[in-house]
């Protein structure tokens, strides 16, 4: 069927689709036994219609992936990494991280005022390294492989906001915020049993088109030779441990869609440096703002004028995003949180993929790259 046949039913501008996406992007927290039925319930739409529209949007690429996300910072050591790369090697380094490093997730080329702190760090990536292996050692390996001059590792100490909801955020006005401060999720590595890892791996896998239906998790349980009852019980254990994120239909929000439209155009990484000891309070206040998809406590170091709170916002209008940032700055001032430095890094070329977090995947990658896992594990 030609793509034009889907124009009225797979578009992000379709009213029914907007209603579905406003829920399915980031409103289904934790483990839900029947996620598509829950979407139907929360949108007050027939289940058959919800399934039909999600399948259509997935088929044409409006939805780029569907999966249950994890709070992977609690499962594998993770960090945001800023890379200083020679300009003529920038895109080749980007390609390597996206195509050949399964542990790099979001890969973005960013720019800012050339006079700003850290302006030469143009390539940014999220990184997860499975338990038993070292982020520092992995970055040293990547440094040689991509020709980096330097890098800065910025682990998350706390998470204040983590979600997507691009459709829902399209109409949010500058200054819109929760009535309460965001609660920080402290990052701490969790130890899981063999069965918990087995279920977690099944939960993490992206859905295929055929799986967009009722009975999703029952079929996944059967696939790994486990009863639905045991699978659901272990999934609830994982939820209680606090490592399950949300069941989400991720939009293709960077590249043009099948009809030429884009979900977002600008990707802003906001930086703030607040006094030591006020990071939790500052992150809680910044994380209240509804425009933000991510907000973390990260220590960026002297190269970035000791920035320690970072947040991300997306939108179609650069000026509007700057207005959102101004509203946050004014709020910080109003509640007595001093900011010694602030800046925006704007995203350009960008690719997104889930990071691998399983030790066996790391060993396989090392073997593929001709490296000895016994030499660099537990480094």
mmCIF file of C-alpha atoms in Angstrom, residues 113-361:
data_model
loop_
_atom_site.group_PDB
_atom_site.id
_atom_site.type_symbol
_atom_site.label_atom_id
_atom_site.label_comp_id
_atom_site.label_asym_id
_atom_site.label_seq_id
_atom_site.Cartn_x
_atom_site.Cartn_y
_atom_site.Cartn_z
ATOM 1 C CA UNK A 113 28.701 29.988 21.540
ATOM 2 C CA UNK A 114 32.349 29.405 20.535
ATOM 3 C CA UNK A 115 33.439 31.419 23.574
ATOM 4 C CA UNK A 116 31.386 29.300 25.999
ATOM 5 C CA UNK A 117 32.923 26.793 28.378
ATOM 6 C CA UNK A 118 33.434 23.417 26.707
ATOM 7 C CA UNK A 119 32.485 24.684 23.236
ATOM 8 C CA UNK A 120 35.051 22.401 21.585
ATOM 9 C CA UNK A 121 33.277 19.341 22.987
ATOM 10 C CA UNK A 122 30.976 18.881 20.002
ATOM 11 C CA UNK A 123 30.125 15.178 20.196
ATOM 12 C CA UNK A 124 27.931 14.007 23.078
ATOM 13 C CA UNK A 125 26.816 10.468 23.849
ATOM 14 C CA UNK A 126 25.138 8.541 26.608
ATOM 15 C CA UNK A 127 27.013 5.423 27.651
ATOM 16 C CA UNK A 128 26.172 2.324 29.667
ATOM 17 C CA UNK A 129 28.804 -0.324 30.405
ATOM 18 C CA UNK A 130 27.561 -3.655 31.839
ATOM 19 C CA UNK A 131 28.350 -4.573 35.420
ATOM 20 C CA UNK A 132 31.875 -5.939 35.765
ATOM 21 C CA UNK A 133 33.341 -3.563 33.198
ATOM 22 C CA UNK A 134 34.665 -0.012 33.397
ATOM 23 C CA UNK A 135 33.315 3.202 31.853
ATOM 24 C CA UNK A 136 36.780 4.772 32.064
ATOM 25 C CA UNK A 137 38.388 1.840 30.240
ATOM 26 C CA UNK A 138 35.621 1.799 27.618
ATOM 27 C CA UNK A 139 36.104 5.514 26.964
ATOM 28 C CA UNK A 140 39.847 4.975 26.595
ATOM 29 C CA UNK A 141 39.130 2.286 24.005
ATOM 30 C CA UNK A 142 36.691 4.558 22.173
ATOM 31 C CA UNK A 143 39.098 7.480 22.332
ATOM 32 C CA UNK A 144 41.555 5.557 20.169
ATOM 33 C CA UNK A 145 38.881 4.139 17.898
ATOM 34 C CA UNK A 146 37.237 7.497 17.078
ATOM 35 C CA UNK A 147 40.308 9.722 17.250
ATOM 36 C CA UNK A 148 39.177 11.836 20.194
ATOM 37 C CA UNK A 149 41.532 14.434 21.655
ATOM 38 C CA UNK A 150 39.840 14.310 25.040
ATOM 39 C CA UNK A 151 36.586 13.376 26.746
ATOM 40 C CA UNK A 152 34.661 14.191 29.897
ATOM 41 C CA UNK A 153 32.701 11.458 31.724
ATOM 42 C CA UNK A 154 29.655 12.764 33.624
ATOM 43 C CA UNK A 155 27.859 10.021 35.591
ATOM 44 C CA UNK A 156 24.352 10.761 36.842
ATOM 45 C CA UNK A 157 24.281 11.168 40.612
ATOM 46 C CA UNK A 158 20.538 11.746 40.651
ATOM 47 C CA UNK A 159 17.601 11.742 38.243
ATOM 48 C CA UNK A 160 14.827 14.328 38.631
ATOM 49 C CA UNK A 161 12.944 13.961 35.345
ATOM 50 C CA UNK A 162 12.967 11.176 32.762
ATOM 51 C CA UNK A 163 10.287 10.965 30.094
ATOM 52 C CA UNK A 164 9.366 11.907 26.559
ATOM 53 C CA UNK A 165 5.834 13.056 25.725
ATOM 54 C CA UNK A 166 6.657 15.241 22.730
ATOM 55 C CA UNK A 167 3.037 15.448 21.611
ATOM 56 C CA UNK A 168 1.870 16.365 25.099
ATOM 57 C CA UNK A 169 4.597 19.007 25.468
ATOM 58 C CA UNK A 170 3.776 20.804 22.193
ATOM 59 C CA UNK A 171 1.244 23.054 23.939
ATOM 60 C CA UNK A 172 3.107 23.649 27.209
ATOM 61 C CA UNK A 173 3.692 27.341 27.920
ATOM 62 C CA UNK A 174 6.908 28.780 29.412
ATOM 63 C CA UNK A 175 6.789 28.620 33.184
ATOM 64 C CA UNK A 176 4.401 25.649 33.344
ATOM 65 C CA UNK A 177 5.482 23.497 36.259
ATOM 66 C CA UNK A 178 4.358 20.952 38.794
ATOM 67 C CA UNK A 179 3.058 22.320 42.106
ATOM 68 C CA UNK A 180 5.723 20.291 43.913
ATOM 69 C CA UNK A 181 9.470 19.899 43.551
ATOM 70 C CA UNK A 182 10.680 16.864 41.622
ATOM 71 C CA UNK A 183 11.888 14.016 43.812
ATOM 72 C CA UNK A 184 15.421 12.874 43.073
ATOM 73 C CA UNK A 185 15.990 9.221 42.226
ATOM 74 C CA UNK A 186 19.496 8.444 43.545
ATOM 75 C CA UNK A 187 21.484 6.294 41.141
ATOM 76 C CA UNK A 188 22.652 3.024 42.712
ATOM 77 C CA UNK A 189 23.595 -0.217 40.964
ATOM 78 C CA UNK A 190 21.206 -3.083 41.727
ATOM 79 C CA UNK A 191 22.135 -6.778 41.880
ATOM 80 C CA UNK A 192 19.672 -9.156 40.204
ATOM 81 C CA UNK A 193 19.127 -12.912 40.261
ATOM 82 C CA UNK A 194 19.546 -15.044 37.138
ATOM 83 C CA UNK A 195 15.765 -15.280 36.685
ATOM 84 C CA UNK A 196 15.336 -11.543 37.151
ATOM 85 C CA UNK A 197 17.925 -10.886 34.436
ATOM 86 C CA UNK A 198 16.120 -13.358 32.164
ATOM 87 C CA UNK A 199 12.771 -11.597 32.578
ATOM 88 C CA UNK A 200 14.400 -8.182 32.347
ATOM 89 C CA UNK A 201 15.974 -9.088 29.017
ATOM 90 C CA UNK A 202 12.559 -10.194 27.732
ATOM 91 C CA UNK A 203 10.894 -7.000 28.970
ATOM 92 C CA UNK A 204 13.568 -4.813 27.368
ATOM 93 C CA UNK A 205 13.285 -6.177 23.820
ATOM 94 C CA UNK A 206 11.654 -3.870 21.293
ATOM 95 C CA UNK A 207 8.261 -4.951 19.985
ATOM 96 C CA UNK A 208 7.787 -6.253 16.485
ATOM 97 C CA UNK A 209 4.766 -5.258 14.431
ATOM 98 C CA UNK A 210 3.161 -8.635 15.158
ATOM 99 C CA UNK A 211 3.471 -8.077 18.907
ATOM 100 C CA UNK A 212 1.289 -4.943 18.881
ATOM 101 C CA UNK A 213 -1.660 -6.855 20.264
ATOM 102 C CA UNK A 214 -3.212 -8.193 23.427
ATOM 103 C CA UNK A 215 -1.349 -10.860 25.396
ATOM 104 C CA UNK A 216 2.078 -9.309 24.761
ATOM 105 C CA UNK A 217 3.737 -10.407 27.999
ATOM 106 C CA UNK A 218 2.076 -13.832 28.053
ATOM 107 C CA UNK A 219 3.693 -14.518 24.670
ATOM 108 C CA UNK A 220 7.056 -13.217 25.866
ATOM 109 C CA UNK A 221 6.830 -15.474 28.934
ATOM 110 C CA UNK A 222 6.120 -18.498 26.759
ATOM 111 C CA UNK A 223 9.046 -17.583 24.517
ATOM 112 C CA UNK A 224 11.512 -17.911 27.412
ATOM 113 C CA UNK A 225 9.853 -21.070 28.767
ATOM 114 C CA UNK A 226 8.247 -19.453 31.791
ATOM 115 C CA UNK A 227 4.661 -19.436 32.995
ATOM 116 C CA UNK A 228 2.787 -16.158 32.772
ATOM 117 C CA UNK A 229 2.246 -16.218 36.517
ATOM 118 C CA UNK A 230 5.965 -16.486 37.291
ATOM 119 C CA UNK A 231 6.870 -13.933 34.600
ATOM 120 C CA UNK A 232 4.375 -11.386 35.951
ATOM 121 C CA UNK A 233 5.540 -12.011 39.532
ATOM 122 C CA UNK A 234 9.185 -11.377 38.646
ATOM 123 C CA UNK A 235 8.231 -8.328 36.567
ATOM 124 C CA UNK A 236 6.495 -6.894 39.642
ATOM 125 C CA UNK A 237 9.631 -7.615 41.698
ATOM 126 C CA UNK A 238 11.663 -5.622 39.188
ATOM 127 C CA UNK A 239 9.147 -2.789 39.399
ATOM 128 C CA UNK A 240 9.394 -2.748 43.200
ATOM 129 C CA UNK A 241 13.189 -2.681 43.008
ATOM 130 C CA UNK A 242 12.728 0.507 41.016
ATOM 131 C CA UNK A 243 14.430 -0.343 37.729
ATOM 132 C CA UNK A 244 11.457 -0.395 35.355
ATOM 133 C CA UNK A 245 10.704 2.865 33.573
ATOM 134 C CA UNK A 246 7.693 3.173 31.295
ATOM 135 C CA UNK A 247 6.059 1.309 28.430
ATOM 136 C CA UNK A 248 6.443 3.754 25.572
ATOM 137 C CA UNK A 249 5.736 4.316 21.896
ATOM 138 C CA UNK A 250 8.781 6.365 20.911
ATOM 139 C CA UNK A 251 8.200 8.896 18.157
ATOM 140 C CA UNK A 252 10.744 9.575 15.449
ATOM 141 C CA UNK A 253 11.318 13.102 16.749
ATOM 142 C CA UNK A 254 14.585 13.944 14.984
ATOM 143 C CA UNK A 255 14.150 13.006 11.327
ATOM 144 C CA UNK A 256 11.290 13.987 8.999
ATOM 145 C CA UNK A 257 8.376 11.561 9.048
ATOM 146 C CA UNK A 258 6.866 9.750 6.036
ATOM 147 C CA UNK A 259 4.765 12.835 5.232
ATOM 148 C CA UNK A 260 7.696 15.254 5.530
ATOM 149 C CA UNK A 261 6.622 16.654 8.888
ATOM 150 C CA UNK A 262 8.836 16.717 11.997
ATOM 151 C CA UNK A 263 7.818 16.179 15.598
ATOM 152 C CA UNK A 264 10.517 18.528 16.891
ATOM 153 C CA UNK A 265 13.207 20.703 15.341
ATOM 154 C CA UNK A 266 15.374 21.885 18.218
ATOM 155 C CA UNK A 267 17.021 19.908 21.000
ATOM 156 C CA UNK A 268 18.394 22.005 23.864
ATOM 157 C CA UNK A 269 20.762 20.783 26.576
ATOM 158 C CA UNK A 270 20.526 23.272 29.440
ATOM 159 C CA UNK A 271 23.433 23.713 31.876
ATOM 160 C CA UNK A 272 23.428 25.253 35.347
ATOM 161 C CA UNK A 273 26.184 25.533 37.967
ATOM 162 C CA UNK A 274 24.741 25.795 41.475
ATOM 163 C CA UNK A 275 26.604 25.822 44.813
ATOM 164 C CA UNK A 276 27.901 22.532 46.151
ATOM 165 C CA UNK A 277 25.339 21.100 48.537
ATOM 166 C CA UNK A 278 22.375 22.626 46.679
ATOM 167 C CA UNK A 279 22.293 20.152 43.784
ATOM 168 C CA UNK A 280 19.321 18.157 45.110
ATOM 169 C CA UNK A 281 17.305 21.301 45.848
ATOM 170 C CA UNK A 282 18.159 22.914 42.492
ATOM 171 C CA UNK A 283 17.400 19.753 40.530
ATOM 172 C CA UNK A 284 14.099 19.408 42.354
ATOM 173 C CA UNK A 285 13.108 22.937 41.365
ATOM 174 C CA UNK A 286 14.292 22.624 37.749
ATOM 175 C CA UNK A 287 12.708 19.176 37.397
ATOM 176 C CA UNK A 288 9.280 20.708 38.157
ATOM 177 C CA UNK A 289 9.138 22.322 34.717
ATOM 178 C CA UNK A 290 6.911 20.327 32.387
ATOM 179 C CA UNK A 291 8.794 21.123 29.173
ATOM 180 C CA UNK A 292 11.796 19.046 30.294
ATOM 181 C CA UNK A 293 12.180 15.469 29.107
ATOM 182 C CA UNK A 294 15.323 14.844 31.192
ATOM 183 C CA UNK A 295 16.872 16.458 34.265
ATOM 184 C CA UNK A 296 19.969 15.099 36.005
ATOM 185 C CA UNK A 297 22.564 15.944 38.596
ATOM 186 C CA UNK A 298 25.868 15.507 36.740
ATOM 187 C CA UNK A 299 29.283 16.956 37.577
ATOM 188 C CA UNK A 300 30.750 18.436 34.400
ATOM 189 C CA UNK A 301 34.013 19.716 35.877
ATOM 190 C CA UNK A 302 36.113 22.813 35.322
ATOM 191 C CA UNK A 303 36.009 22.468 31.506
ATOM 192 C CA UNK A 304 32.327 23.418 31.752
ATOM 193 C CA UNK A 305 32.652 25.902 34.642
ATOM 194 C CA UNK A 306 31.551 23.293 37.160
ATOM 195 C CA UNK A 307 28.068 22.788 35.759
ATOM 196 C CA UNK A 308 26.227 20.244 37.925
ATOM 197 C CA UNK A 309 22.564 20.281 36.809
ATOM 198 C CA UNK A 310 21.634 19.424 33.218
ATOM 199 C CA UNK A 311 18.249 19.195 31.530
ATOM 200 C CA UNK A 312 16.914 18.566 28.021
ATOM 201 C CA UNK A 313 13.974 20.127 26.205
ATOM 202 C CA UNK A 314 12.687 19.679 22.650
ATOM 203 C CA UNK A 315 10.553 21.906 20.444
ATOM 204 C CA UNK A 316 9.908 23.359 17.011
ATOM 205 C CA UNK A 317 10.639 26.969 17.972
ATOM 206 C CA UNK A 318 14.122 27.921 19.214
ATOM 207 C CA UNK A 319 12.912 31.197 20.689
ATOM 208 C CA UNK A 320 10.197 29.404 22.615
ATOM 209 C CA UNK A 321 12.722 26.990 24.112
ATOM 210 C CA UNK A 322 14.843 29.967 25.149
ATOM 211 C CA UNK A 323 11.735 31.409 26.827
ATOM 212 C CA UNK A 324 11.259 28.141 28.719
ATOM 213 C CA UNK A 325 14.901 28.348 29.865
ATOM 214 C CA UNK A 326 14.417 31.979 30.961
ATOM 215 C CA UNK A 327 11.370 30.975 33.025
ATOM 216 C CA UNK A 328 13.426 28.310 34.796
ATOM 217 C CA UNK A 329 16.248 30.794 35.466
ATOM 218 C CA UNK A 330 13.808 33.324 36.908
ATOM 219 C CA UNK A 331 12.249 30.661 39.118
ATOM 220 C CA UNK A 332 15.649 29.641 40.503
ATOM 221 C CA UNK A 333 16.343 33.253 41.366
ATOM 222 C CA UNK A 334 12.916 33.630 43.007
ATOM 223 C CA UNK A 335 13.481 30.648 45.321
ATOM 224 C CA UNK A 336 16.975 31.779 46.292
ATOM 225 C CA UNK A 337 19.117 29.284 44.386
ATOM 226 C CA UNK A 338 22.191 31.092 43.048
ATOM 227 C CA UNK A 339 23.526 30.134 39.612
ATOM 228 C CA UNK A 340 27.176 30.943 38.915
ATOM 229 C CA UNK A 341 27.042 29.857 35.276
ATOM 230 C CA UNK A 342 24.456 28.712 32.752
ATOM 231 C CA UNK A 343 24.483 27.838 29.070
ATOM 232 C CA UNK A 344 22.675 26.004 26.271
ATOM 233 C CA UNK A 345 24.166 23.394 23.942
ATOM 234 C CA UNK A 346 21.976 23.009 20.858
ATOM 235 C CA UNK A 347 21.606 19.615 19.197
ATOM 236 C CA UNK A 348 22.279 19.044 15.512
ATOM 237 C CA UNK A 349 22.768 15.636 13.949
ATOM 238 C CA UNK A 350 21.300 13.039 16.287
ATOM 239 C CA UNK A 351 20.642 9.314 16.516
ATOM 240 C CA UNK A 352 19.052 7.350 19.327
ATOM 241 C CA UNK A 353 19.228 3.681 20.219
ATOM 242 C CA UNK A 354 18.956 1.703 23.478
ATOM 243 C CA UNK A 355 22.278 0.893 25.141
ATOM 244 C CA UNK A 356 23.171 -2.740 25.713
ATOM 245 C CA UNK A 357 23.485 -3.522 29.432
ATOM 246 C CA UNK A 358 24.095 -7.285 29.500
ATOM 247 C CA UNK A 359 27.615 -8.596 30.309
ATOM 248 C CA UNK A 360 27.491 -11.246 27.577
ATOM 249 C CA UNK A 361 26.883 -8.502 24.989
#
